CSV table of C-alpha atoms in Angstrom, one decimal:
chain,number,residue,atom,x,y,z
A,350,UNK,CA,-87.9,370.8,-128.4
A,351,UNK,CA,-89.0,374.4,-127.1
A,352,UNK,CA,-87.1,373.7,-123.7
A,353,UNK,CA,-83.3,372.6,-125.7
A,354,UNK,CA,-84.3,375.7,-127.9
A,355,UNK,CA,-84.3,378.2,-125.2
A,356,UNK,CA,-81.7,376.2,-123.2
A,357,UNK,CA,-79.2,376.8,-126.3
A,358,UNK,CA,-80.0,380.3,-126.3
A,359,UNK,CA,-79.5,380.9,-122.8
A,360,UNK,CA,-75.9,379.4,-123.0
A,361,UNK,CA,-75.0,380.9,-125.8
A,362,UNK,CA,-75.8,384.5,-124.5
A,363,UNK,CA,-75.4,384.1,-120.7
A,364,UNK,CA,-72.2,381.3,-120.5
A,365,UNK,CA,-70.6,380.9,-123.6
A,366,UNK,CA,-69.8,384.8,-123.8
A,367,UNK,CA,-67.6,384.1,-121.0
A,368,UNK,CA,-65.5,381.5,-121.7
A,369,UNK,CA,-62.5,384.0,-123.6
A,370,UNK,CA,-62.0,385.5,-120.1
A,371,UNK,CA,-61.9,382.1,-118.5
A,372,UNK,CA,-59.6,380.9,-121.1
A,373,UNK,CA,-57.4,383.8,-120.5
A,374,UNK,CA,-57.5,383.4,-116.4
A,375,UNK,CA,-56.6,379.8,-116.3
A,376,UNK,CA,-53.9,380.8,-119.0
A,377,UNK,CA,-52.6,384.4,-116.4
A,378,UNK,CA,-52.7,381.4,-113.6
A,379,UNK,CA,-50.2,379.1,-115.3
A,380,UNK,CA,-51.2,376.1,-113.1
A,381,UNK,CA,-49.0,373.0,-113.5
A,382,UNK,CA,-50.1,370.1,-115.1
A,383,UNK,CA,-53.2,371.3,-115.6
A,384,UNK,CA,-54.9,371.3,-119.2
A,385,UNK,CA,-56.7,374.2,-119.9
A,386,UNK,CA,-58.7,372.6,-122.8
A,387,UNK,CA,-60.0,370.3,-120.2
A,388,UNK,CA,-60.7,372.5,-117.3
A,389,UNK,CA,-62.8,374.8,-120.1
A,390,UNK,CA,-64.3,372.1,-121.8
A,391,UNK,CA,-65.7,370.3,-118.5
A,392,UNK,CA,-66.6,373.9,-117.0
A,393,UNK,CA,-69.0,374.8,-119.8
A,394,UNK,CA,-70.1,371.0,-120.1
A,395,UNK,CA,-71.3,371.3,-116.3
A,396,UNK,CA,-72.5,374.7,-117.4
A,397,UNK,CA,-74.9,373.4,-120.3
A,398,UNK,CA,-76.6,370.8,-118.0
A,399,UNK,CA,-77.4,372.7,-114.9
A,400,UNK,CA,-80.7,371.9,-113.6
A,401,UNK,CA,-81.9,375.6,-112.6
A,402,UNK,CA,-79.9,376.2,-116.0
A,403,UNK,CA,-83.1,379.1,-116.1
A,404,UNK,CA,-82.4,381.0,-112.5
A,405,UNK,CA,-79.0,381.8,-113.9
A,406,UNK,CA,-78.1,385.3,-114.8
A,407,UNK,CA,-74.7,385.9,-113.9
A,408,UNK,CA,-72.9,383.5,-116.5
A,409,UNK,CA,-69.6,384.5,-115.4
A,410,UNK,CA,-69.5,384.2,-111.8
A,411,UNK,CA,-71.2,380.9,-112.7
A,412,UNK,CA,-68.4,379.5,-115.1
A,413,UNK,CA,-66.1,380.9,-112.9
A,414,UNK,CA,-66.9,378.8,-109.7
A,415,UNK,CA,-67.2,376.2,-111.8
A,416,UNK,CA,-64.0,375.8,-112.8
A,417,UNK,CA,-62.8,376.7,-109.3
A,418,UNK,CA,-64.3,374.0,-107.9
A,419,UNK,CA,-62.8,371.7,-110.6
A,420,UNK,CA,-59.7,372.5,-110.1
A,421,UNK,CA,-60.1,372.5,-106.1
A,422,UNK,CA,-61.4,369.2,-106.5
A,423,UNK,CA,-58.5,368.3,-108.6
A,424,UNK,CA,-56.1,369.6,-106.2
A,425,UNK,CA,-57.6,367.5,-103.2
A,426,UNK,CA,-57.4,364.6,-104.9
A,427,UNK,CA,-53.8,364.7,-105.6
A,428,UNK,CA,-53.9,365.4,-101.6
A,429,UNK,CA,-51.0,368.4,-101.9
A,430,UNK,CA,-52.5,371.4,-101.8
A,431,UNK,CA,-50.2,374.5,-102.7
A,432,UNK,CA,-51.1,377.5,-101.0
A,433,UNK,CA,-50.2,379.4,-104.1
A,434,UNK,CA,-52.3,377.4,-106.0
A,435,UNK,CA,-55.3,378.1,-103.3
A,436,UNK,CA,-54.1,381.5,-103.6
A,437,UNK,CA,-54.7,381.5,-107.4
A,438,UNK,CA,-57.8,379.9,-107.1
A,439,UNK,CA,-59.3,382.6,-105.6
A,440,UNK,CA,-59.3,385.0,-108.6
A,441,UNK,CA,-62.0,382.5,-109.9
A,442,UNK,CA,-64.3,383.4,-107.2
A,443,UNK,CA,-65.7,386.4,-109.1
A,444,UNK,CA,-68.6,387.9,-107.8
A,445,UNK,CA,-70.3,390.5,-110.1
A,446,UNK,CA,-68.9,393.6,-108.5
A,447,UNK,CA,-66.7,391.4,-106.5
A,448,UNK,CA,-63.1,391.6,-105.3
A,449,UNK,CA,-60.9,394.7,-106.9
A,450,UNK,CA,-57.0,393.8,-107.8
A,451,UNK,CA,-55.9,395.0,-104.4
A,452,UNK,CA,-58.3,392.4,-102.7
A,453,UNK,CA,-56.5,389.5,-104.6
A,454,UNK,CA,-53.0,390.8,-104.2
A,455,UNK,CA,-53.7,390.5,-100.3
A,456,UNK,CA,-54.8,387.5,-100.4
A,457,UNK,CA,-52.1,386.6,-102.7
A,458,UNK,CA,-49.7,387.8,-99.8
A,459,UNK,CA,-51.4,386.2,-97.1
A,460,UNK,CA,-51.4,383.0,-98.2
A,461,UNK,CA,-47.8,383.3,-99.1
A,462,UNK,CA,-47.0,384.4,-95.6
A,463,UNK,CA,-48.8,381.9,-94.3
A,464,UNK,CA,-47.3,378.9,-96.5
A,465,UNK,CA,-43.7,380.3,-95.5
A,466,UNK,CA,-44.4,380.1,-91.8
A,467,UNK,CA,-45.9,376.6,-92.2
A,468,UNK,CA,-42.6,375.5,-93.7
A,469,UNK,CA,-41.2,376.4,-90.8
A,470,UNK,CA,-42.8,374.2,-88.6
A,471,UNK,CA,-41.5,370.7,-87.6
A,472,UNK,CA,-42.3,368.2,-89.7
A,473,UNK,CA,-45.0,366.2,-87.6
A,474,UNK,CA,-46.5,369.3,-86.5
A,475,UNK,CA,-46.3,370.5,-90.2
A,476,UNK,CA,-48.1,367.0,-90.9
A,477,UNK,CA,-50.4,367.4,-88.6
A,478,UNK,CA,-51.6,370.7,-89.2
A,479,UNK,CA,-52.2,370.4,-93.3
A,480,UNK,CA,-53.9,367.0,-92.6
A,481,UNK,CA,-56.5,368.9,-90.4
A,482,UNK,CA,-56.7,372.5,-91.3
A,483,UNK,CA,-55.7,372.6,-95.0
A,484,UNK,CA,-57.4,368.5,-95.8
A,485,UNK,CA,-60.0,368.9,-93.2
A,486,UNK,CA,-59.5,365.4,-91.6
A,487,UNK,CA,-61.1,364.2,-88.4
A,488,UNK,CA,-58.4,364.0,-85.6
A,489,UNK,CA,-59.1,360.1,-85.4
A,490,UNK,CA,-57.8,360.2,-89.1
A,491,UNK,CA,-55.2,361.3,-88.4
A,492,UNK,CA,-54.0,359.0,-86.2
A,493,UNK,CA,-54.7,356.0,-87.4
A,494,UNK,CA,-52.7,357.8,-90.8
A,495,UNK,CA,-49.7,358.7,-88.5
A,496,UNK,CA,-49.6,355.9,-86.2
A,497,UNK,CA,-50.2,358.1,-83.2
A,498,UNK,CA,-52.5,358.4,-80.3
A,499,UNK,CA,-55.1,361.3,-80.7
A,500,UNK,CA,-54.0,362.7,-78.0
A,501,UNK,CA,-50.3,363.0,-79.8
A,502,UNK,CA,-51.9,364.5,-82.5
A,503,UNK,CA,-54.0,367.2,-80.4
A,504,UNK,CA,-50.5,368.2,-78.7
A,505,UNK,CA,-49.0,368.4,-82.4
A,506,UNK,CA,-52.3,370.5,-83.9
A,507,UNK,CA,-51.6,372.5,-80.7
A,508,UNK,CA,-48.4,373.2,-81.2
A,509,UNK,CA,-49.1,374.2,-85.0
A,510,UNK,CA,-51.5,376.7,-84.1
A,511,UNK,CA,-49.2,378.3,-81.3
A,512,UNK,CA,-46.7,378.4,-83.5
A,513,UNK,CA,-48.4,379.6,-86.4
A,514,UNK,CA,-50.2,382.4,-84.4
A,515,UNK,CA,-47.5,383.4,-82.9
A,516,UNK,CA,-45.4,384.2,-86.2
A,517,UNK,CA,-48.3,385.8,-87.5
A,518,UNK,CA,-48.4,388.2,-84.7
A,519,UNK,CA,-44.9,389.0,-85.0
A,520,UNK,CA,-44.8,389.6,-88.7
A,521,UNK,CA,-48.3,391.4,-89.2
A,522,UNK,CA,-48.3,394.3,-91.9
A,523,UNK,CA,-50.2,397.1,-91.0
A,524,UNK,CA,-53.5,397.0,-92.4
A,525,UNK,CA,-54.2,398.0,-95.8
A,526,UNK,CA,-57.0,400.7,-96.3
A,527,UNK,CA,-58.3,398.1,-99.2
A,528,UNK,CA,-58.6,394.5,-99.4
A,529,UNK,CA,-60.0,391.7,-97.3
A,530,UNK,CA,-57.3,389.3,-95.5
A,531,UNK,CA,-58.0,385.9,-96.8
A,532,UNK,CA,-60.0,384.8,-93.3
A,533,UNK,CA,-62.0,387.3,-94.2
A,534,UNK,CA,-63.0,386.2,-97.8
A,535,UNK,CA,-63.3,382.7,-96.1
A,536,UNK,CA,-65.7,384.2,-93.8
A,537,UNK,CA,-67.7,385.5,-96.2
A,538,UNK,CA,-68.3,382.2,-98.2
């Protein structure tokens, strides 16, 4: 009874203090068809029966990544991944002291950049690209999904890249003083 005792107090003063600003951030986020009742309620469920419920001090970069991961989970399995939505997922990775405004508009921008020259591309190399970089399938995957020879997809994945790299060159901002570009927050994960 002592351990549910302290367990109760722990979530009430390190996690359930929290959950008004995660309300609020899925709310700013305005994700379609997405319920934000359920997203909460399954965050601070997965919260409340954490293991190493003990170790955790920072409650709301806990809650947070959990509902990130929720809703990136969510996202996969509908297998159509929006770059905005990836985009607006990232203001859930809060790290005490972590990312300023700036940080998150960049990103914001990147990935927006980023989606716009991907819709660009042609349509099999477009395929090809999301299925491997943004879905993280094996190149055998993708064949036998597409109906081509690996070494079809390789020349379409190449393409993609050149393409995409390309464009990116050509349309890089200059460098903000602030702010990380979103391959660097991915690095740093």
């Amino acid at each position: 009874m002592h351990d549910r005792d302290a367990r109760n107090a722990w979530f009430k003063s390190i996690i359930l203090v929290h959950e008004p600003a995660l309300r609020r951030q899925l709310r700013r986020m305005a994700l379609p068809a997405v319920e934000i009742d359920d997203v909460v309620a399954e965050t601070l469920a997965r919260a409340y029966v954490a293991t190493d419920w003990a170790r955790i001090e920072q409650g709301r970069s806990y809650l947070f990544t959990i509902a990130r991961n929720l809703l990136t989970d969510a996202a996969r399995r509908k297998a159509v991944v929006s770059f905005d939505l990836m985009a607006d997922l990232e203001v859930l990775n809060v790290a005490d002291g972590g990312g300023s405004a700036e940080e998150v508009v960049t990103v914001r921008d990147e990935l927006r950049r980023l989606q716009a020259i991907i819709d660009t591309l042609p349509p099999q190399c477009r395929r090809v690209f999301i299925l491997r970089r943004v879905l993280e399938r094996s190149t055998q995957e993708i064949a036998a999904e597409l109906s081509l020879s690996i070494s079809t997809v390789e020349k379409h994945l190449t393409k993609a890249i050149a393409l995409v790299t390309s464009a990116l060159a050509e349309h890089r901002a200059p460098q903000h003083r602030f702010g990380r570009s979103w391959r660097k927050v991915k690095e740093t994960r």
